[in-house]
PDB file of C-alpha atoms in Angstrom:
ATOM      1  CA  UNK A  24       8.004  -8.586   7.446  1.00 94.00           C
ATOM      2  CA  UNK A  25       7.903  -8.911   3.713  1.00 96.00           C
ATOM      3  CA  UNK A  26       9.344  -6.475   1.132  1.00 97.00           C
ATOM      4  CA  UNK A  27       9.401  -8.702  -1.707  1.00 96.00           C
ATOM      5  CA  UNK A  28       9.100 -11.873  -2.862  1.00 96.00           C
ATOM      6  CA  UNK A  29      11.484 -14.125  -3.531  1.00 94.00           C
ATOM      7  CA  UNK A  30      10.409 -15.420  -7.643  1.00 93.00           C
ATOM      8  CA  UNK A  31      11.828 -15.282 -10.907  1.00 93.00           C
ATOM      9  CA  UNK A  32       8.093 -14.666 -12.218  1.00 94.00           C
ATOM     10  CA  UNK A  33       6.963 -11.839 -13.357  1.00 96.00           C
ATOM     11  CA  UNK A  34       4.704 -10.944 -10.271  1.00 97.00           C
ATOM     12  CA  UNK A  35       4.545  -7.426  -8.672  1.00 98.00           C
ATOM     13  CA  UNK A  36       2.428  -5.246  -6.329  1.00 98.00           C
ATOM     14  CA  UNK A  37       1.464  -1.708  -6.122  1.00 98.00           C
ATOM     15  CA  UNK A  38       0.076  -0.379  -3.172  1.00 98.00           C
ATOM     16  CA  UNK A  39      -0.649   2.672  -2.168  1.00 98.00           C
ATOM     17  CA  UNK A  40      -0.341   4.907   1.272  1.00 98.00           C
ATOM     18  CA  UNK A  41      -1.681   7.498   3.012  1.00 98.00           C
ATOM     19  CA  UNK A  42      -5.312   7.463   1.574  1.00 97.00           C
ATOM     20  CA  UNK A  43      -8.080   7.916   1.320  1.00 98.00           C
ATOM     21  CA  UNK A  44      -9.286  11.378  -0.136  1.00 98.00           C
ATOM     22  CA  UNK A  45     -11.404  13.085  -2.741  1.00 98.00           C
ATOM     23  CA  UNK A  46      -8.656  14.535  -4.762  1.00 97.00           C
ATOM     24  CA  UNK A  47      -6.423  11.629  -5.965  1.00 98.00           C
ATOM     25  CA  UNK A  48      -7.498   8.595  -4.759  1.00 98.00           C
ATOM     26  CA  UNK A  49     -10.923   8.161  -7.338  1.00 98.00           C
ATOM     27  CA  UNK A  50      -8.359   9.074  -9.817  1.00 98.00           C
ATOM     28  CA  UNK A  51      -6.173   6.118  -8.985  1.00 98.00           C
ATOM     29  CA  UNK A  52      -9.325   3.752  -8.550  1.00 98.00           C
ATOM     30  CA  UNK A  53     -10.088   4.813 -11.971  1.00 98.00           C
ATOM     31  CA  UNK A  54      -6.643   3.878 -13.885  1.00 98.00           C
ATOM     32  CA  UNK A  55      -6.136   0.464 -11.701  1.00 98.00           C
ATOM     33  CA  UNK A  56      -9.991   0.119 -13.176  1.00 98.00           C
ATOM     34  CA  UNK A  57      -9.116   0.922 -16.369  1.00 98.00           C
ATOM     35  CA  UNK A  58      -6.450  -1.927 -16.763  1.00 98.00           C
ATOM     36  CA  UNK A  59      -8.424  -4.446 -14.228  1.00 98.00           C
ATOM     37  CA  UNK A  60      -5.542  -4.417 -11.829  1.00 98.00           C
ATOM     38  CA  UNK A  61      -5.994  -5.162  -8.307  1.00 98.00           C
ATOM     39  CA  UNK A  62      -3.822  -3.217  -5.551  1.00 98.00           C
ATOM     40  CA  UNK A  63      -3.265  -3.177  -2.056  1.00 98.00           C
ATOM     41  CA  UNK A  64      -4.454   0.283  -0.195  1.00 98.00           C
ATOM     42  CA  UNK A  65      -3.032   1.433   3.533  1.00 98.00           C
ATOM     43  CA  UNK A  66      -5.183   3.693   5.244  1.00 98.00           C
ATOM     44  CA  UNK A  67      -4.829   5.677   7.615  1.00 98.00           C
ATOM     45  CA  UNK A  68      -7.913   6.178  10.434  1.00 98.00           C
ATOM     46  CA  UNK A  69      -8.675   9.542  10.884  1.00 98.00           C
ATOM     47  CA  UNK A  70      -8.796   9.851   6.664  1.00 98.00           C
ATOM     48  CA  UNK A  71     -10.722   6.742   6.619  1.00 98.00           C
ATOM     49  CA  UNK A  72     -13.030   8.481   9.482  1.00 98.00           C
ATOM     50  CA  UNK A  73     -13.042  11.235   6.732  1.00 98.00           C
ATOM     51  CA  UNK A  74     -14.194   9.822   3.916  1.00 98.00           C
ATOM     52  CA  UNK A  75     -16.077   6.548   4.558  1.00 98.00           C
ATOM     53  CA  UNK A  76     -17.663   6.240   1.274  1.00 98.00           C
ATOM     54  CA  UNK A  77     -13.915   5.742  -0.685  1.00 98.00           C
ATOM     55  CA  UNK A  78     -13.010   3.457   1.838  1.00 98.00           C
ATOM     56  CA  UNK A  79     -16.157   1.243   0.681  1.00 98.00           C
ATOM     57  CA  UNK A  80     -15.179   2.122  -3.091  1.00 98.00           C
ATOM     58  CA  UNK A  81     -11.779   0.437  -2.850  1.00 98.00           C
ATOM     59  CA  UNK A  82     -13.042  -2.715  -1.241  1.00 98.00           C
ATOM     60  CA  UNK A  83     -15.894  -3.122  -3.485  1.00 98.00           C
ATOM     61  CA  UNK A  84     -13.520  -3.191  -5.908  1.00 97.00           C
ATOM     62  CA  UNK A  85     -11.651  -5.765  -5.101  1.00 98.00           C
ATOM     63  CA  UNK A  86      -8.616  -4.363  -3.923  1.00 98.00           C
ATOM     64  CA  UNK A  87      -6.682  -5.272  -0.827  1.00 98.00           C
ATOM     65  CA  UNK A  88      -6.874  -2.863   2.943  1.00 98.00           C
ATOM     66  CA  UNK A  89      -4.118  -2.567   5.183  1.00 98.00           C
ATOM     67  CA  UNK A  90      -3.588  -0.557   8.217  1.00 98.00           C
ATOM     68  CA  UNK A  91      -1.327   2.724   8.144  1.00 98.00           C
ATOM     69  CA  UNK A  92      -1.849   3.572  11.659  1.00 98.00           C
ATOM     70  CA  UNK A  93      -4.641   6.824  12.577  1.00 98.00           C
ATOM     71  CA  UNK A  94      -2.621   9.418  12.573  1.00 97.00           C
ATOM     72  CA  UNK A  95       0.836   9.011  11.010  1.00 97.00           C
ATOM     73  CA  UNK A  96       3.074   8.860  13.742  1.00 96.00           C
ATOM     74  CA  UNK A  97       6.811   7.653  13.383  1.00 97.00           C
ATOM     75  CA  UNK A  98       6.955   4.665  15.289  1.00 97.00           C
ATOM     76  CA  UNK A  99      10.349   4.437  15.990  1.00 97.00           C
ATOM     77  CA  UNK A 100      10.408   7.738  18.365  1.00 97.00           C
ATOM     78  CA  UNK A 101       7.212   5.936  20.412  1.00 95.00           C
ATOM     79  CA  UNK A 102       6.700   3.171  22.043  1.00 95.00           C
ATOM     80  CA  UNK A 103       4.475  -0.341  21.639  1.00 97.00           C
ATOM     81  CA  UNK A 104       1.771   0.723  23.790  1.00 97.00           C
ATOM     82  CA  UNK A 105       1.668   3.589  21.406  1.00 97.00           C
ATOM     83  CA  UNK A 106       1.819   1.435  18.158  1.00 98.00           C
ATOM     84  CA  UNK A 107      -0.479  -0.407  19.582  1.00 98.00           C
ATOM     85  CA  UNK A 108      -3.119   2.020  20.173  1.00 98.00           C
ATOM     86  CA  UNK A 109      -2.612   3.617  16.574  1.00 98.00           C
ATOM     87  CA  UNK A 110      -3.668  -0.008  15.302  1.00 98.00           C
ATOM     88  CA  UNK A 111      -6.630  -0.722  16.924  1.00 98.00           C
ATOM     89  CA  UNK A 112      -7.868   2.958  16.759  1.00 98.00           C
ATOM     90  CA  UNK A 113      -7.133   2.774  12.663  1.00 98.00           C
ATOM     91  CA  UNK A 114      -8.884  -1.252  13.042  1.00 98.00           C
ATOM     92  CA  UNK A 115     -12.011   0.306  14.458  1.00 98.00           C
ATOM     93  CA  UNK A 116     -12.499   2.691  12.215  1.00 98.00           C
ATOM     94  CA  UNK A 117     -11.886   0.412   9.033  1.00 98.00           C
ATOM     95  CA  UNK A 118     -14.162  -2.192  10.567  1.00 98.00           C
ATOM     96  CA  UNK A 119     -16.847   0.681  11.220  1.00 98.00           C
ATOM     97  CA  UNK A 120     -17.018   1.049   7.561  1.00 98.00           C
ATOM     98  CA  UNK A 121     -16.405  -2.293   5.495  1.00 98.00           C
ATOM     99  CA  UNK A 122     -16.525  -5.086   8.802  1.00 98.00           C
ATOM    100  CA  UNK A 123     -13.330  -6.292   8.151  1.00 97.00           C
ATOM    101  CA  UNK A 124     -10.344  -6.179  10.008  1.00 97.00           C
ATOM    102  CA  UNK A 125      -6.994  -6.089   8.508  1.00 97.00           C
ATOM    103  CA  UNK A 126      -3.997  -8.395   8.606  1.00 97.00           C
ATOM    104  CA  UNK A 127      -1.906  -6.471   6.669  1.00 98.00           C
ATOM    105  CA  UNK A 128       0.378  -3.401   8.154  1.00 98.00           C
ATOM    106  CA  UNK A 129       2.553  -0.601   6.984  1.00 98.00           C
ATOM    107  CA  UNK A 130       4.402   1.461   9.376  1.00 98.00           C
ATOM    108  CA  UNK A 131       4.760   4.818   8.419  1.00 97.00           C
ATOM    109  CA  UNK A 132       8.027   6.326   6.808  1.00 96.00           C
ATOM    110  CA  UNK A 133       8.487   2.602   7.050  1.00 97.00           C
ATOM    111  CA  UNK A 134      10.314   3.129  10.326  1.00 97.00           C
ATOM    112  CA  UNK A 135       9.283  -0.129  12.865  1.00 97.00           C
ATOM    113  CA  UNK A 136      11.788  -1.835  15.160  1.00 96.00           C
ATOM    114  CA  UNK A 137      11.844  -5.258  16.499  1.00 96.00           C
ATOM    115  CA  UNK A 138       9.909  -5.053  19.820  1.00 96.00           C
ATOM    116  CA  UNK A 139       7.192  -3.494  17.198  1.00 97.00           C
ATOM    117  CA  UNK A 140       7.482  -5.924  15.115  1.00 97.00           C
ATOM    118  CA  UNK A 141       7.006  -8.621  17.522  1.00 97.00           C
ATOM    119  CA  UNK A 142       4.051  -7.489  18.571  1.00 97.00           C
ATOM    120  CA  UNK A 143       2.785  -6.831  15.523  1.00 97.00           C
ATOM    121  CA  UNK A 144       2.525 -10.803  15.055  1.00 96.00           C
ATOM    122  CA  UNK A 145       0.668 -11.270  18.350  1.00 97.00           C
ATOM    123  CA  UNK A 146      -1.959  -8.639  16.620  1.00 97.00           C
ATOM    124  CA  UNK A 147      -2.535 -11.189  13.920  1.00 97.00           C
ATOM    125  CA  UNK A 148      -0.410  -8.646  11.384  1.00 97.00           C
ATOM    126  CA  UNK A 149       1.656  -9.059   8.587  1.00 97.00           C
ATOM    127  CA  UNK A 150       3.845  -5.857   8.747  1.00 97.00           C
ATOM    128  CA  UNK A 151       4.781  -4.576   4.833  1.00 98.00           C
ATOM    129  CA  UNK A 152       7.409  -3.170   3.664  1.00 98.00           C
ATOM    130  CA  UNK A 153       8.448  -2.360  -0.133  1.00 98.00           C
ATOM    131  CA  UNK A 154      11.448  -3.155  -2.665  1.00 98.00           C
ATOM    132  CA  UNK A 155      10.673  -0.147  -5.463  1.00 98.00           C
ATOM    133  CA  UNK A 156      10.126   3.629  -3.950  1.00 98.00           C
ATOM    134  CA  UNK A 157       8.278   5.774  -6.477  1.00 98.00           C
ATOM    135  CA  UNK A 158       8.798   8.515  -4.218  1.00 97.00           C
ATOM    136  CA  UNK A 159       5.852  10.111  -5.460  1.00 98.00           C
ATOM    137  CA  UNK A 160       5.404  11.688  -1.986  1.00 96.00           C
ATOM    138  CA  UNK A 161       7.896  14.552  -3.587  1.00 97.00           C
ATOM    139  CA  UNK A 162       5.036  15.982  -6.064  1.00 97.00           C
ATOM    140  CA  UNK A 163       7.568  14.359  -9.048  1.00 98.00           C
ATOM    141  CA  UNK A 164       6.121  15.101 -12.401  1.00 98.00           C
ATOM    142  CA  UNK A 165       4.983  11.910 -14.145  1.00 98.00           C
ATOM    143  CA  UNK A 166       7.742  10.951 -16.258  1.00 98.00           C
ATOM    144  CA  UNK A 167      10.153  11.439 -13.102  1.00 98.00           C
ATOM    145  CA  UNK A 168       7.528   8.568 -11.041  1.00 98.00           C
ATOM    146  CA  UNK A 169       7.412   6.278 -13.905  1.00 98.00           C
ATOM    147  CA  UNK A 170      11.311   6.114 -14.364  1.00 98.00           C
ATOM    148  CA  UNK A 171      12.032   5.369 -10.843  1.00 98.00           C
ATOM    149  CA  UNK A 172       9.667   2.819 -10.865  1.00 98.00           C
ATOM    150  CA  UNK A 173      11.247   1.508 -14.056  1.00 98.00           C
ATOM    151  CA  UNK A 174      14.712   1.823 -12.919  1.00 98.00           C
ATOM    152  CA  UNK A 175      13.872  -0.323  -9.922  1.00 98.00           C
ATOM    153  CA  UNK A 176      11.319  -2.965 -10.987  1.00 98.00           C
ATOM    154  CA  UNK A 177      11.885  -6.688 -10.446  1.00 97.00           C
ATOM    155  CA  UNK A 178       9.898  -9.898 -10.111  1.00 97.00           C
ATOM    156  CA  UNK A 179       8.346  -9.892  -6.990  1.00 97.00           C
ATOM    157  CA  UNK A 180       8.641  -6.521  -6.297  1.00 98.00           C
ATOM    158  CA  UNK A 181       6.383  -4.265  -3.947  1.00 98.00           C
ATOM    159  CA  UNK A 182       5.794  -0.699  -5.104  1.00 98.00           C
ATOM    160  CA  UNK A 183       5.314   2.215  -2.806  1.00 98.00           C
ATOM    161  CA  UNK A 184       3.480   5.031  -4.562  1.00 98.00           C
ATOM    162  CA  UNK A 185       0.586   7.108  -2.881  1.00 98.00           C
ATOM    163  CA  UNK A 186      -3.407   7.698  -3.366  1.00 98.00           C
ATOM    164  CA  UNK A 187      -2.980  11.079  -1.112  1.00 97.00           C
ATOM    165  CA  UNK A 188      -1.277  13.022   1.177  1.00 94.00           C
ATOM    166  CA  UNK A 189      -0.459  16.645   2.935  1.00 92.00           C
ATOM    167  CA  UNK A 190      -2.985  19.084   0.831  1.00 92.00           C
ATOM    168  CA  UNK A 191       0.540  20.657  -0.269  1.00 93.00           C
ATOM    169  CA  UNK A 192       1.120  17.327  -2.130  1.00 95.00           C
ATOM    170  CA  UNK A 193       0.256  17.290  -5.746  1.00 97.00           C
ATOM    171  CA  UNK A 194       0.134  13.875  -7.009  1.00 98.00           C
ATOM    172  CA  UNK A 195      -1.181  13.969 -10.233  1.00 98.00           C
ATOM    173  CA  UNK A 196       2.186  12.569 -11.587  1.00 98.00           C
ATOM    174  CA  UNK A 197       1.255   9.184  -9.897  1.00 98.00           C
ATOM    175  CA  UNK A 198      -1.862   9.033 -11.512  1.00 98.00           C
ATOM    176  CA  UNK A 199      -0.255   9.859 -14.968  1.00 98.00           C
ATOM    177  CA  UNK A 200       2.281   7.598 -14.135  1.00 98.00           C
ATOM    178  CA  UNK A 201       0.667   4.806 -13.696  1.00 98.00           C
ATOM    179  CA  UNK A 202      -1.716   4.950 -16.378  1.00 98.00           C
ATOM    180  CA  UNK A 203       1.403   4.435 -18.598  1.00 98.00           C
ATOM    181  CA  UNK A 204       3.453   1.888 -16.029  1.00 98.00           C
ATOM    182  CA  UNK A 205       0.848  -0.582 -15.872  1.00 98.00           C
ATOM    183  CA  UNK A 206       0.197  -1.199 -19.963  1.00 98.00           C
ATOM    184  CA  UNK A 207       3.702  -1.045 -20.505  1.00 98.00           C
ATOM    185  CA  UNK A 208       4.527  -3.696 -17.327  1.00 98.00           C
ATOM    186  CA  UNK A 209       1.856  -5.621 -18.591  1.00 98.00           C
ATOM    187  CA  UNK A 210       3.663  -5.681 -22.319  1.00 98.00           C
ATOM    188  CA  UNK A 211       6.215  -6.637 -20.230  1.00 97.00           C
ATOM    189  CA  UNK A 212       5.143  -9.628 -19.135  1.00 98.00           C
ATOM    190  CA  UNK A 213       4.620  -8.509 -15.790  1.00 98.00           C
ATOM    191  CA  UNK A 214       0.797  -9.769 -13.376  1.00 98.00           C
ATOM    192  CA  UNK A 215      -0.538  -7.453 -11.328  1.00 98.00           C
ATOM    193  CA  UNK A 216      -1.118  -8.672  -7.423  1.00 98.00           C
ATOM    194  CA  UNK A 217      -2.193  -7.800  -4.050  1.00 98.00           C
ATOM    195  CA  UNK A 218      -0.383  -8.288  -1.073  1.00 98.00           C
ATOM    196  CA  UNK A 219      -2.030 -11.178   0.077  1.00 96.00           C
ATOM    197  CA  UNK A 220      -1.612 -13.259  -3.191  1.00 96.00           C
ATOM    198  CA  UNK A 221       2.173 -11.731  -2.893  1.00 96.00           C
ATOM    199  CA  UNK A 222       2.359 -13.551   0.556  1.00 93.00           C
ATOM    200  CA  UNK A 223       1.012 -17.036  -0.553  1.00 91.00           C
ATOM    201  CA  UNK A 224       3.994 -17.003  -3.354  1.00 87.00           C
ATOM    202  CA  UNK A 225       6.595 -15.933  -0.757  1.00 86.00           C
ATOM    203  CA  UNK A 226       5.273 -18.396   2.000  1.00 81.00           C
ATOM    204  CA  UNK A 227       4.894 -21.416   0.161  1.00 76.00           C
ATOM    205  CA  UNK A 228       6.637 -24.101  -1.643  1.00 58.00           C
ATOM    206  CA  UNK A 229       5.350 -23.484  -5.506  1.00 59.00           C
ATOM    207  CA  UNK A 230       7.423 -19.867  -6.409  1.00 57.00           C
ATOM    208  CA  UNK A 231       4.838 -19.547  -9.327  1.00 62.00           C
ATOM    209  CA  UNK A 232       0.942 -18.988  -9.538  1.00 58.00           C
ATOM    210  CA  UNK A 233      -0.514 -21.288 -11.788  1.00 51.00           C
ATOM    211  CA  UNK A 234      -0.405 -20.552 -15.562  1.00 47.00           C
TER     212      UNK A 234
END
């Protein structure tokens, strides 16, 4: 499992849950455009069954996929065999679409035990937690979002915010948000990553990307 990394440099990544959709998700795409940030996006299947053609949007441009599971579950109140089937179901679909298939893994509400965990590495996973909680997921206006992100940011951080949700869910403060986190980070002194890049700083013996 990795929640951060371990750096003093300046090196975080946002990624986003929950997606895809219509509604916020081209919104996001847009702003990480804007800025030429790269993210890390993870889906869930029966959205991704949804809306095929945003799925193929995010990986054309160059961000990172991970799996979310298809349909949400907690994990921790089933079993493996259950985890397990919520993988590959979510790995077909993704594959069905863009012919990859993930390495990367989110449990929902973050909730995974050990046993899951486990078996998550005989999958071939990398299971992904996070160090900064936007907790966008609670409709917070935009100056609410960016604060908490502020309040918690580090190097090496991973940052949970959202591309959609419940149709209740209004996230437009994420995507106002982050159109003013990620100049200001970058003022900051602060490189935009994906997961994967965030994984070869943590697992190897250089703690900086080259200059």
């Amino acid at each position: 499992m990795l929640y951060k990394a371990h750096t003093n440099q300046k090196v975080i990544a946002l990624t986003f849950d929950d997606g895809p959709d219509t509604r916020f998700t081209p919104l996001i795409l847009d702003v990480l455009n804007k800025y030429d940030v790269k993210a890390t996006f993870f889906l869930l299947g029966t959205r991704v069954h949804t809306y095929p053609d945003i799925v193929k949007q995010i990986y054309s441009k160059g961000h990172a996929i991970g799996n979310h599971t298809y349909w949400h579950p907690k994990l921790t109140d089933t079993d493996v065999k259950s985890m397990i089937w919520e993988i590959e179901k979510n790995e077909q679909e993704i594959y069905s679409v863009i012919c990859i298939k993930p390495e990367l893994f989110r449990a929902p509400y973050g909730a995974i035990n050990e046993d899951q965990v486990r078996q998550l590495e005989k999958m071939g996973y990398r299971g992904i937690g996070w160090s900064v909680d936007s907790q966008d997921w609670k409709s917070l206006p935009a100056n609410v979002v960016k604060q908490k992100v502020l309040d918690s940011i580090h190097p090496g951080a991973i940052v949970l915010m959202h591309s959609a949700g419940h149709w209740t869910q209004d996230l437009t403060g994420t995507v106002k948000a982050l159109d003013e986190l990620i100049p200001y980070l970058k003022k900051e002194g602060y490189i935009f990553v994906t997961i994967p890049k965030l994984w070869l700083l943590e697992n190897t013996n250089e703690k900086e990307f080259p200059k």
